[in-house]
PDB file of C-alpha atoms in Angstrom:
ATOM      1  CA  UNK Q1400     100.953 106.820  96.585  1.00  0.00           C
ATOM      2  CA  UNK Q1401      99.766 103.339  96.742  1.00  0.00           C
ATOM      3  CA  UNK Q1402      98.932 101.175  93.983  1.00  0.00           C
ATOM      4  CA  UNK Q1403      97.503  97.721  93.996  1.00  0.00           C
ATOM      5  CA  UNK Q1404      96.264  95.747  91.507  1.00  0.00           C
ATOM      6  CA  UNK Q1405      94.634  91.980  91.632  1.00  0.00           C
ATOM      7  CA  UNK Q1406      96.980  91.310  94.833  1.00  0.00           C
ATOM      8  CA  UNK Q1407      96.724  87.705  95.814  1.00  0.00           C
ATOM      9  CA  UNK Q1408      98.948  85.452  98.601  1.00  0.00           C
ATOM     10  CA  UNK Q1409      98.059  82.308  99.619  1.00  0.00           C
ATOM     11  CA  UNK Q1410     100.046  80.355 102.775  1.00  0.00           C
ATOM     12  CA  UNK Q1411     100.486  76.387 103.053  1.00  0.00           C
ATOM     13  CA  UNK Q1412     100.548  74.711 106.142  1.00  0.00           C
ATOM     14  CA  UNK Q1413     101.876  71.162 106.924  1.00  0.00           C
ATOM     15  CA  UNK Q1414      98.585  68.931 108.983  1.00  0.00           C
ATOM     16  CA  UNK Q1415      98.803  65.922 110.683  1.00  0.00           C
ATOM     17  CA  UNK Q1416     102.379  64.150 112.030  1.00  0.00           C
ATOM     18  CA  UNK Q1417     104.493  61.688 110.027  1.00  0.00           C
ATOM     19  CA  UNK Q1418     102.750  59.353 107.247  1.00  0.00           C
ATOM     20  CA  UNK Q1419      99.748  60.898 108.101  1.00  0.00           C
ATOM     21  CA  UNK Q1420     101.182  64.157 107.404  1.00  0.00           C
ATOM     22  CA  UNK Q1421      99.066  66.967 104.758  1.00  0.00           C
ATOM     23  CA  UNK Q1422      99.305  70.235 103.304  1.00  0.00           C
ATOM     24  CA  UNK Q1423      96.858  72.516 103.539  1.00  0.00           C
ATOM     25  CA  UNK Q1424      96.446  75.992 101.584  1.00  0.00           C
ATOM     26  CA  UNK Q1425      94.979  79.140 102.779  1.00  0.00           C
ATOM     27  CA  UNK Q1426      94.414  81.847 100.588  1.00  0.00           C
ATOM     28  CA  UNK Q1427      95.001  85.256 103.111  1.00  0.00           C
ATOM     29  CA  UNK Q1428      94.501  87.726  99.953  1.00  0.00           C
ATOM     30  CA  UNK Q1429      92.479  87.193  96.963  1.00  0.00           C
ATOM     31  CA  UNK Q1430      92.176  89.520  93.693  1.00  0.00           C
ATOM     32  CA  UNK Q1431      92.569  92.875  96.635  1.00  0.00           C
ATOM     33  CA  UNK Q1432      93.086  95.867  94.324  1.00  0.00           C
ATOM     34  CA  UNK Q1433      92.742  99.949  95.487  1.00  0.00           C
ATOM     35  CA  UNK Q1434      94.621 102.442  95.068  1.00  0.00           C
ATOM     36  CA  UNK Q1435      95.709 105.133  97.805  1.00  0.00           C
ATOM     37  CA  UNK Q1436      96.399 109.048  97.094  1.00  0.00           C
ATOM     38  CA  UNK Q1437      99.418 111.243  98.362  1.00  0.00           C
ATOM     39  CA  UNK Q1438      98.151 113.051 101.713  1.00  0.00           C
ATOM     40  CA  UNK Q1439      95.363 110.297 102.460  1.00  0.00           C
ATOM     41  CA  UNK Q1440      94.354 109.154 105.606  1.00  0.00           C
ATOM     42  CA  UNK Q1441      92.601 105.499 104.748  1.00  0.00           C
ATOM     43  CA  UNK Q1442      91.121 103.355 107.459  1.00  0.00           C
ATOM     44  CA  UNK Q1443      91.753  99.486 106.163  1.00  0.00           C
ATOM     45  CA  UNK Q1444      89.442  97.215 108.472  1.00  0.00           C
ATOM     46  CA  UNK Q1445      88.448  93.347 109.224  1.00  0.00           C
ATOM     47  CA  UNK Q1446      87.865  91.106 111.510  1.00  0.00           C
ATOM     48  CA  UNK Q1447      91.048  89.264 112.981  1.00  0.00           C
ATOM     49  CA  UNK Q1448      92.360  87.001 110.188  1.00  0.00           C
ATOM     50  CA  UNK Q1449      90.607  88.994 107.496  1.00  0.00           C
ATOM     51  CA  UNK Q1450      94.191  89.727 104.938  1.00  0.00           C
ATOM     52  CA  UNK Q1451      94.774  92.930 106.758  1.00  0.00           C
ATOM     53  CA  UNK Q1452      98.406  92.112 108.288  1.00  0.00           C
ATOM     54  CA  UNK Q1453      99.385  90.323 105.142  1.00  0.00           C
ATOM     55  CA  UNK Q1454      98.273  93.377 102.929  1.00  0.00           C
ATOM     56  CA  UNK Q1455     100.364  95.558 105.163  1.00  0.00           C
ATOM     57  CA  UNK Q1456     103.421  93.101 105.057  1.00  0.00           C
ATOM     58  CA  UNK Q1457     103.317  92.768 101.557  1.00  0.00           C
ATOM     59  CA  UNK Q1458     103.542  97.077 100.928  1.00  0.00           C
ATOM     60  CA  UNK Q1459     106.094  97.556 103.572  1.00  0.00           C
ATOM     61  CA  UNK Q1460     107.987  94.604 101.746  1.00  0.00           C
ATOM     62  CA  UNK Q1461     108.154  91.614 104.412  1.00  0.00           C
ATOM     63  CA  UNK Q1462     106.336  89.385 102.134  1.00  0.00           C
ATOM     64  CA  UNK Q1463     106.460  88.678  98.233  1.00  0.00           C
ATOM     65  CA  UNK Q1464     102.999  88.068  96.835  1.00  0.00           C
ATOM     66  CA  UNK Q1465     101.756  84.898  94.590  1.00  0.00           C
ATOM     67  CA  UNK Q1466     101.019  87.592  91.984  1.00  0.00           C
ATOM     68  CA  UNK Q1467      99.571  91.064  91.348  1.00  0.00           C
ATOM     69  CA  UNK Q1468     101.227  94.471  91.168  1.00  0.00           C
ATOM     70  CA  UNK Q1469     101.662  97.104  93.923  1.00  0.00           C
ATOM     71  CA  UNK Q1470     103.877  99.934  93.915  1.00  0.00           C
ATOM     72  CA  UNK Q1471     104.517 102.342  96.626  1.00  0.00           C
ATOM     73  CA  UNK Q1472     106.107 105.881  96.106  1.00  0.00           C
ATOM     74  CA  UNK Q1473     107.024 104.361  92.620  1.00  0.00           C
ATOM     75  CA  UNK Q1474     108.636 101.615  93.828  1.00  0.00           C
ATOM     76  CA  UNK Q1475     108.030  97.792  94.028  1.00  0.00           C
ATOM     77  CA  UNK Q1476     107.888  97.064  98.086  1.00  0.00           C
ATOM     78  CA  UNK Q1477     110.422  93.514  98.481  1.00  0.00           C
ATOM     79  CA  UNK Q1478     112.693  94.587  94.846  1.00  0.00           C
ATOM     80  CA  UNK Q1479     113.371  97.954  96.030  1.00  0.00           C
ATOM     81  CA  UNK Q1480     113.382  97.488 100.079  1.00  0.00           C
ATOM     82  CA  UNK Q1481     116.404  99.981 101.059  1.00  0.00           C
ATOM     83  CA  UNK Q1482     114.926 102.802  99.304  1.00  0.00           C
ATOM     84  CA  UNK Q1483     111.543 101.803  99.975  1.00  0.00           C
ATOM     85  CA  UNK Q1484     112.012 101.780 103.847  1.00  0.00           C
ATOM     86  CA  UNK Q1485     113.614 104.662 103.909  1.00  0.00           C
ATOM     87  CA  UNK Q1486     111.225 106.647 102.726  1.00  0.00           C
ATOM     88  CA  UNK Q1487     107.954 105.186 105.711  1.00  0.00           C
ATOM     89  CA  UNK Q1488     107.304 104.883 109.149  1.00  0.00           C
ATOM     90  CA  UNK Q1489     105.597 101.981 111.166  1.00  0.00           C
ATOM     91  CA  UNK Q1490     103.959 101.829 114.657  1.00  0.00           C
ATOM     92  CA  UNK Q1491     102.239  98.383 115.364  1.00  0.00           C
ATOM     93  CA  UNK Q1492     100.278  98.984 119.064  1.00  0.00           C
ATOM     94  CA  UNK Q1493     101.854  95.381 120.376  1.00  0.00           C
ATOM     95  CA  UNK Q1494     105.509  96.529 119.327  1.00  0.00           C
ATOM     96  CA  UNK Q1495     108.254  98.998 119.866  1.00  0.00           C
ATOM     97  CA  UNK Q1496     110.994 100.143 118.061  1.00  0.00           C
ATOM     98  CA  UNK Q1497     112.456 101.861 121.290  1.00  0.00           C
ATOM     99  CA  UNK Q1498     115.528 100.178 122.545  1.00  0.00           C
ATOM    100  CA  UNK Q1499     114.737  98.613 125.781  1.00  0.00           C
ATOM    101  CA  UNK Q1500     116.889  99.654 128.229  1.00  0.00           C
ATOM    102  CA  UNK Q1501     117.862 103.406 126.818  1.00  0.00           C
ATOM    103  CA  UNK Q1502     116.368 106.259 127.765  1.00  0.00           C
ATOM    104  CA  UNK Q1503     114.033 107.444 125.185  1.00  0.00           C
ATOM    105  CA  UNK Q1504     116.254 110.353 123.859  1.00  0.00           C
ATOM    106  CA  UNK Q1505     119.078 107.812 123.199  1.00  0.00           C
ATOM    107  CA  UNK Q1506     116.656 105.487 121.207  1.00  0.00           C
ATOM    108  CA  UNK Q1507     115.668 108.769 119.390  1.00  0.00           C
ATOM    109  CA  UNK Q1508     119.818 109.565 118.461  1.00  0.00           C
ATOM    110  CA  UNK Q1509     120.413 106.717 117.350  1.00  0.00           C
ATOM    111  CA  UNK Q1510     117.868 106.904 114.769  1.00  0.00           C
ATOM    112  CA  UNK Q1511     119.238 109.736 113.826  1.00  0.00           C
ATOM    113  CA  UNK Q1512     122.313 107.996 112.330  1.00  0.00           C
ATOM    114  CA  UNK Q1513     120.357 104.764 111.326  1.00  0.00           C
ATOM    115  CA  UNK Q1514     118.151 106.758 108.756  1.00  0.00           C
ATOM    116  CA  UNK Q1515     121.081 109.925 108.397  1.00  0.00           C
ATOM    117  CA  UNK Q1516     119.335 112.223 109.126  1.00  0.00           C
ATOM    118  CA  UNK Q1517     120.971 116.004 109.238  1.00  0.00           C
ATOM    119  CA  UNK Q1518     121.649 117.173 112.580  1.00  0.00           C
ATOM    120  CA  UNK Q1519     119.584 120.262 112.287  1.00  0.00           C
ATOM    121  CA  UNK Q1520     116.268 118.633 110.378  1.00  0.00           C
ATOM    122  CA  UNK Q1521     116.914 116.119 113.332  1.00  0.00           C
ATOM    123  CA  UNK Q1522     116.484 118.490 116.256  1.00  0.00           C
ATOM    124  CA  UNK Q1523     113.580 120.782 114.252  1.00  0.00           C
ATOM    125  CA  UNK Q1524     111.599 117.502 113.997  1.00  0.00           C
ATOM    126  CA  UNK Q1525     112.770 116.287 117.669  1.00  0.00           C
ATOM    127  CA  UNK Q1526     111.643 119.723 119.120  1.00  0.00           C
ATOM    128  CA  UNK Q1527     108.470 119.220 117.112  1.00  0.00           C
ATOM    129  CA  UNK Q1528     107.514 116.240 118.280  1.00  0.00           C
ATOM    130  CA  UNK Q1529     108.288 116.539 121.795  1.00  0.00           C
ATOM    131  CA  UNK Q1530     105.963 119.931 122.113  1.00  0.00           C
ATOM    132  CA  UNK Q1531     102.979 118.374 120.095  1.00  0.00           C
ATOM    133  CA  UNK Q1532     103.432 114.711 122.228  1.00  0.00           C
ATOM    134  CA  UNK Q1533     104.131 115.703 125.622  1.00  0.00           C
ATOM    135  CA  UNK Q1534     107.696 114.016 125.024  1.00  0.00           C
ATOM    136  CA  UNK Q1535     109.630 116.150 127.993  1.00  0.00           C
ATOM    137  CA  UNK Q1536     108.772 114.539 131.188  1.00  0.00           C
ATOM    138  CA  UNK Q1537     109.846 111.305 129.641  1.00  0.00           C
ATOM    139  CA  UNK Q1538     112.845 111.931 127.103  1.00  0.00           C
ATOM    140  CA  UNK Q1539     115.502 110.487 129.991  1.00  0.00           C
ATOM    141  CA  UNK Q1540     112.774 107.837 131.003  1.00  0.00           C
ATOM    142  CA  UNK Q1541     114.215 103.900 129.697  1.00  0.00           C
ATOM    143  CA  UNK Q1542     111.989 102.456 127.442  1.00  0.00           C
ATOM    144  CA  UNK Q1543     111.132  99.748 129.269  1.00  0.00           C
ATOM    145  CA  UNK Q1544     110.136 102.265 132.564  1.00  0.00           C
ATOM    146  CA  UNK Q1545     107.496 104.292 130.172  1.00  0.00           C
ATOM    147  CA  UNK Q1546     103.448 103.384 130.733  1.00  0.00           C
ATOM    148  CA  UNK Q1547     101.982 102.390 127.501  1.00  0.00           C
ATOM    149  CA  UNK Q1548     100.490 105.888 126.583  1.00  0.00           C
ATOM    150  CA  UNK Q1549     103.892 107.400 127.077  1.00  0.00           C
ATOM    151  CA  UNK Q1550     105.440 104.258 124.600  1.00  0.00           C
ATOM    152  CA  UNK Q1551     103.246 105.061 122.030  1.00  0.00           C
ATOM    153  CA  UNK Q1552     104.141 108.542 121.923  1.00  0.00           C
ATOM    154  CA  UNK Q1553     107.562 108.019 121.902  1.00  0.00           C
ATOM    155  CA  UNK Q1554     107.292 105.578 119.173  1.00  0.00           C
ATOM    156  CA  UNK Q1555     105.395 107.833 116.511  1.00  0.00           C
ATOM    157  CA  UNK Q1556     107.883 110.491 117.205  1.00  0.00           C
ATOM    158  CA  UNK Q1557     110.778 107.388 116.139  1.00  0.00           C
ATOM    159  CA  UNK Q1558     108.117 106.958 113.550  1.00  0.00           C
ATOM    160  CA  UNK Q1559     108.366 110.032 112.161  1.00  0.00           C
ATOM    161  CA  UNK Q1560     111.650 111.588 112.598  1.00  0.00           C
ATOM    162  CA  UNK Q1561     113.056 110.789 109.399  1.00  0.00           C
ATOM    163  CA  UNK Q1562     109.910 112.778 107.448  1.00  0.00           C
ATOM    164  CA  UNK Q1563     108.643 109.709 105.985  1.00  0.00           C
ATOM    165  CA  UNK Q1564     105.655 109.636 102.869  1.00  0.00           C
ATOM    166  CA  UNK Q1565     103.524 107.041 104.293  1.00  0.00           C
ATOM    167  CA  UNK Q1566     102.870 105.951 107.783  1.00  0.00           C
ATOM    168  CA  UNK Q1567     101.693 102.587 108.836  1.00  0.00           C
ATOM    169  CA  UNK Q1568      99.369 102.145 111.769  1.00  0.00           C
ATOM    170  CA  UNK Q1569      98.605  99.240 113.665  1.00  0.00           C
ATOM    171  CA  UNK Q1570      96.105  99.719 116.443  1.00  0.00           C
ATOM    172  CA  UNK Q1571      97.839 103.104 117.541  1.00  0.00           C
ATOM    173  CA  UNK Q1572      95.440 104.093 120.505  1.00  0.00           C
ATOM    174  CA  UNK Q1573      95.046 100.156 121.772  1.00  0.00           C
ATOM    175  CA  UNK Q1574      94.583 100.173 125.648  1.00  0.00           C
ATOM    176  CA  UNK Q1575      95.068 103.884 126.083  1.00  0.00           C
ATOM    177  CA  UNK Q1576      92.855 106.313 128.403  1.00  0.00           C
ATOM    178  CA  UNK Q1577      90.411 108.907 126.390  1.00  0.00           C
ATOM    179  CA  UNK Q1578      93.117 111.295 127.124  1.00  0.00           C
ATOM    180  CA  UNK Q1579      95.706 109.444 125.536  1.00  0.00           C
ATOM    181  CA  UNK Q1580      93.905 108.653 122.410  1.00  0.00           C
ATOM    182  CA  UNK Q1581      93.266 112.422 122.010  1.00  0.00           C
ATOM    183  CA  UNK Q1582      96.279 113.004 121.988  1.00  0.00           C
ATOM    184  CA  UNK Q1583      97.801 110.806 119.716  1.00  0.00           C
ATOM    185  CA  UNK Q1584      94.557 111.103 117.522  1.00  0.00           C
ATOM    186  CA  UNK Q1585      95.672 115.087 117.225  1.00  0.00           C
ATOM    187  CA  UNK Q1586      99.024 114.391 116.286  1.00  0.00           C
ATOM    188  CA  UNK Q1587      98.287 112.177 113.597  1.00  0.00           C
ATOM    189  CA  UNK Q1588      95.605 114.687 112.420  1.00  0.00           C
ATOM    190  CA  UNK Q1589      98.321 117.445 112.470  1.00  0.00           C
ATOM    191  CA  UNK Q1590     101.276 115.482 110.661  1.00  0.00           C
ATOM    192  CA  UNK Q1591      98.855 114.186 107.682  1.00  0.00           C
ATOM    193  CA  UNK Q1592      97.626 118.140 107.712  1.00  0.00           C
ATOM    194  CA  UNK Q1593     100.899 119.613 108.162  1.00  0.00           C
ATOM    195  CA  UNK Q1594     103.681 117.374 106.340  1.00  0.00           C
ATOM    196  CA  UNK Q1595     101.063 115.890 103.540  1.00  0.00           C
ATOM    197  CA  UNK Q1596     101.866 112.021 105.332  1.00  0.00           C
ATOM    198  CA  UNK Q1597      99.808 109.772 103.724  1.00  0.00           C
ATOM    199  CA  UNK Q1598      98.298 107.427 106.335  1.00  0.00           C
ATOM    200  CA  UNK Q1599      97.381 103.670 106.173  1.00  0.00           C
ATOM    201  CA  UNK Q1600      95.270 102.881 109.563  1.00  0.00           C
ATOM    202  CA  UNK Q1601      94.608  99.039 110.848  1.00  0.00           C
ATOM    203  CA  UNK Q1602      92.571  99.312 113.542  1.00  0.00           C
ATOM    204  CA  UNK Q1603      89.352  97.593 116.363  1.00  0.00           C
ATOM    205  CA  UNK Q1604      89.225 101.370 117.556  1.00  0.00           C
ATOM    206  CA  UNK Q1605      86.702 102.496 115.669  1.00  0.00           C
ATOM    207  CA  UNK Q1606      86.770 105.749 117.335  1.00  0.00           C
ATOM    208  CA  UNK Q1607      90.247 106.420 115.622  1.00  0.00           C
ATOM    209  CA  UNK Q1608      88.529 105.613 112.017  1.00  0.00           C
ATOM    210  CA  UNK Q1609      85.783 108.635 112.561  1.00  0.00           C
ATOM    211  CA  UNK Q1610      88.199 110.792 114.330  1.00  0.00           C
ATOM    212  CA  UNK Q1611      90.757 110.232 111.012  1.00  0.00           C
ATOM    213  CA  UNK Q1612      89.541 108.838 108.014  1.00  0.00           C
ATOM    214  CA  UNK Q1613      86.789 109.428 105.660  1.00  0.00           C
ATOM    215  CA  UNK Q1614      88.037 106.735 103.301  1.00  0.00           C
ATOM    216  CA  UNK Q1615      87.692 103.093 104.815  1.00  0.00           C
ATOM    217  CA  UNK Q1616      88.377  99.624 102.837  1.00  0.00           C
ATOM    218  CA  UNK Q1617      86.830  96.518 104.451  1.00  0.00           C
ATOM    219  CA  UNK Q1618      88.197  93.489 103.924  1.00  0.00           C
ATOM    220  CA  UNK Q1619      87.004  89.724 105.478  1.00  0.00           C
ATOM    221  CA  UNK Q1620      88.297  86.159 103.957  1.00  0.00           C
ATOM    222  CA  UNK Q1621      91.097  88.003 102.181  1.00  0.00           C
ATOM    223  CA  UNK Q1622      88.583  89.918  99.666  1.00  0.00           C
ATOM    224  CA  UNK Q1623      88.268  93.636  99.870  1.00  0.00           C
ATOM    225  CA  UNK Q1624      84.294  93.980 100.238  1.00  0.00           C
ATOM    226  CA  UNK Q1625      84.004  98.225 100.629  1.00  0.00           C
ATOM    227  CA  UNK Q1626      86.316 100.920  99.204  1.00  0.00           C
ATOM    228  CA  UNK Q1627      84.333 104.416 100.017  1.00  0.00           C
ATOM    229  CA  UNK Q1628      83.654 106.928 102.109  1.00  0.00           C
ATOM    230  CA  UNK Q1629      83.084 106.307 105.792  1.00  0.00           C
ATOM    231  CA  UNK Q1630      79.248 108.295 105.450  1.00  0.00           C
ATOM    232  CA  UNK Q1631      78.352 106.338 102.914  1.00  0.00           C
ATOM    233  CA  UNK Q1632      79.366 103.486 104.450  1.00  0.00           C
ATOM    234  CA  UNK Q1633      76.894 104.678 106.744  1.00  0.00           C
ATOM    235  CA  UNK Q1634      74.276 105.336 104.617  1.00  0.00           C
ATOM    236  CA  UNK Q1635      74.196 101.810 103.028  1.00  0.00           C
ATOM    237  CA  UNK Q1636      74.541  99.888 105.974  1.00  0.00           C
ATOM    238  CA  UNK Q1637      74.184 101.605 109.180  1.00  0.00           C
ATOM    239  CA  UNK Q1638      71.380 101.637 111.138  1.00  0.00           C
ATOM    240  CA  UNK Q1639      68.259 104.182 111.654  1.00  0.00           C
ATOM    241  CA  UNK Q1640      69.044 107.546 112.817  1.00  0.00           C
ATOM    242  CA  UNK Q1641      67.133 108.537 115.914  1.00  0.00           C
ATOM    243  CA  UNK Q1642      65.555 111.224 117.447  1.00  0.00           C
ATOM    244  CA  UNK Q1643      65.507 112.194 121.194  1.00  0.00           C
ATOM    245  CA  UNK Q1644      63.052 114.506 122.254  1.00  0.00           C
ATOM    246  CA  UNK Q1645      61.891 116.383 125.559  1.00  0.00           C
ATOM    247  CA  UNK Q1646      58.368 117.765 125.773  1.00  0.00           C
ATOM    248  CA  UNK Q1647      57.195 120.923 127.504  1.00  0.00           C
ATOM    249  CA  UNK Q1648      55.378 118.400 129.328  1.00  0.00           C
ATOM    250  CA  UNK Q1649      54.174 115.002 129.764  1.00  0.00           C
ATOM    251  CA  UNK Q1650      52.850 113.353 126.999  1.00  0.00           C
ATOM    252  CA  UNK Q1651      50.753 109.849 127.899  1.00  0.00           C
ATOM    253  CA  UNK Q1652      50.455 109.055 124.189  1.00  0.00           C
ATOM    254  CA  UNK Q1653      54.153 109.496 122.006  1.00  0.00           C
ATOM    255  CA  UNK Q1654      53.424 107.649 118.923  1.00  0.00           C
ATOM    256  CA  UNK Q1655      53.894 109.730 115.943  1.00  0.00           C
ATOM    257  CA  UNK Q1656      52.821 108.628 112.438  1.00  0.00           C
ATOM    258  CA  UNK Q1657      55.867 107.761 110.257  1.00  0.00           C
ATOM    259  CA  UNK Q1658      57.835 107.085 113.267  1.00  0.00           C
ATOM    260  CA  UNK Q1659      59.132 104.127 114.974  1.00  0.00           C
ATOM    261  CA  UNK Q1660      58.725 104.853 119.216  1.00  0.00           C
ATOM    262  CA  UNK Q1661      61.829 103.275 120.776  1.00  0.00           C
ATOM    263  CA  UNK Q1662      61.281 104.574 124.243  1.00  0.00           C
ATOM    264  CA  UNK Q1663      59.053 106.733 126.293  1.00  0.00           C
ATOM    265  CA  UNK Q1664      58.812 108.117 129.613  1.00  0.00           C
ATOM    266  CA  UNK Q1665      57.114 110.891 131.055  1.00  0.00           C
ATOM    267  CA  UNK Q1666      58.166 114.144 128.855  1.00  0.00           C
ATOM    268  CA  UNK Q1667      60.466 111.886 126.962  1.00  0.00           C
ATOM    269  CA  UNK Q1668      60.547 109.939 124.188  1.00  0.00           C
ATOM    270  CA  UNK Q1669      63.104 108.201 121.853  1.00  0.00           C
ATOM    271  CA  UNK Q1670      62.244 107.821 117.735  1.00  0.00           C
ATOM    272  CA  UNK Q1671      63.782 105.886 114.935  1.00  0.00           C
ATOM    273  CA  UNK Q1672      63.692 107.243 111.403  1.00  0.00           C
ATOM    274  CA  UNK Q1673      65.896 107.103 108.292  1.00  0.00           C
ATOM    275  CA  UNK Q1674      66.723 109.558 105.463  1.00  0.00           C
ATOM    276  CA  UNK Q1675      67.158 113.272 106.537  1.00  0.00           C
ATOM    277  CA  UNK Q1676      65.382 115.014 109.716  1.00  0.00           C
ATOM    278  CA  UNK Q1677      63.621 117.902 108.702  1.00  0.00           C
ATOM    279  CA  UNK Q1678      60.101 115.275 108.592  1.00  0.00           C
ATOM    280  CA  UNK Q1679      60.061 113.074 111.726  1.00  0.00           C
ATOM    281  CA  UNK Q1680      61.148 116.804 113.574  1.00  0.00           C
ATOM    282  CA  UNK Q1681      57.837 118.937 111.752  1.00  0.00           C
ATOM    283  CA  UNK Q1682      56.078 115.701 113.002  1.00  0.00           C
ATOM    284  CA  UNK Q1683      56.700 115.702 116.460  1.00  0.00           C
ATOM    285  CA  UNK Q1684      56.658 118.940 116.872  1.00  0.00           C
ATOM    286  CA  UNK Q1685      53.339 118.911 115.228  1.00  0.00           C
ATOM    287  CA  UNK Q1686      52.473 116.113 117.741  1.00  0.00           C
ATOM    288  CA  UNK Q1687      52.996 118.221 120.995  1.00  0.00           C
ATOM    289  CA  UNK Q1688      55.189 120.902 121.981  1.00  0.00           C
ATOM    290  CA  UNK Q1689      58.668 120.714 122.208  1.00  0.00           C
ATOM    291  CA  UNK Q1690      61.354 121.765 124.759  1.00  0.00           C
ATOM    292  CA  UNK Q1691      64.137 120.201 122.939  1.00  0.00           C
ATOM    293  CA  UNK Q1692      65.415 117.369 120.525  1.00  0.00           C
ATOM    294  CA  UNK Q1693      68.136 115.681 119.217  1.00  0.00           C
ATOM    295  CA  UNK Q1694      69.551 113.840 116.342  1.00  0.00           C
ATOM    296  CA  UNK Q1695      71.591 110.980 116.909  1.00  0.00           C
ATOM    297  CA  UNK Q1696      73.670 109.530 113.960  1.00  0.00           C
ATOM    298  CA  UNK Q1697      74.252 105.932 113.553  1.00  0.00           C
ATOM    299  CA  UNK Q1698      76.923 104.376 115.425  1.00  0.00           C
ATOM    300  CA  UNK Q1699      80.080 103.287 113.255  1.00  0.00           C
ATOM    301  CA  UNK Q1700      81.405 100.552 115.849  1.00  0.00           C
ATOM    302  CA  UNK Q1701      77.276  98.909 115.635  1.00  0.00           C
ATOM    303  CA  UNK Q1702      77.672  99.582 111.821  1.00  0.00           C
ATOM    304  CA  UNK Q1703      80.956  97.575 111.377  1.00  0.00           C
ATOM    305  CA  UNK Q1704      79.311  94.906 114.119  1.00  0.00           C
ATOM    306  CA  UNK Q1705      76.748  94.037 111.814  1.00  0.00           C
ATOM    307  CA  UNK Q1706      78.946  93.953 108.434  1.00  0.00           C
ATOM    308  CA  UNK Q1707      80.950  91.531 110.212  1.00  0.00           C
ATOM    309  CA  UNK Q1708      78.093  89.495 111.669  1.00  0.00           C
ATOM    310  CA  UNK Q1709      75.482  89.321 109.323  1.00  0.00           C
ATOM    311  CA  UNK Q1710      77.829  89.431 106.243  1.00  0.00           C
ATOM    312  CA  UNK Q1711      75.796  92.253 104.801  1.00  0.00           C
ATOM    313  CA  UNK Q1712      78.560  93.165 102.358  1.00  0.00           C
ATOM    314  CA  UNK Q1713      78.512  90.370 100.268  1.00  0.00           C
ATOM    315  CA  UNK Q1714      74.895  91.009  99.026  1.00  0.00           C
ATOM    316  CA  UNK Q1715      75.602  94.474  98.537  1.00  0.00           C
ATOM    317  CA  UNK Q1716      78.068  96.598  96.147  1.00  0.00           C
ATOM    318  CA  UNK Q1717      81.008  98.286  97.017  1.00  0.00           C
TER     319      UNK Q1717
END
């Protein structure tokens, strides 16, 4: 669906004033290459200013790169823009595609004409999305009167009415409560599974990534630093796994050879370890009778934070 080869984009800005004015160049995207097959959900991650938005604007046809090759569904976005935009949908968390003063249903009716959707197909999609996103309570409410969660659900419906092959999502759950996030994540997973819509997801909410994407791309300072499975990222750069143990009785000495004791209180202890859990579990159960235990995986948010702050990927392998 998406093929990107050696993509580069540089911006030039003016510095200073009048006679002392000069120019400064900033390479927003540097030699980025990746491929996304049809029907995949990919998380595109990076700190602010990393190059994510520039990449997405090129993929949607809003920007023209300085060099490199880009095709989306066989089309070059900025050259075949009319055909290209008819096959994609986009939801940006801070912007809306709804008409501000119109009821939601009127915006959705207008979009039927914009995209020239056959009425029967439009009605079928509207009915499906109304049920999945629970739109019925606010279909006749103006967009300006919607809560953030309601507006995001309506924007998702608007972006998908015309059966796009590709969906760009930028911070789709920003500012939402837990219930609203779950509904939107479930809906995205559904349309990907049932309609094989390819999804490129840019977000700072790593709950979105864990719930939806198996593959992640990480970009920083315009360079693609990682392209691979989320589990491989955790294994390579994640913190240690944790073993939480409840003993049958209070244990005065909780140190276990081969494990790092993180915390200890009467009857309970937490250990850090790497690798498979079988050996640490065997060591703990041999140390003292155990009532219950839990293995906690490294937190993806902590992993990404360590990568950004520690520049870990630059020293590693993609």
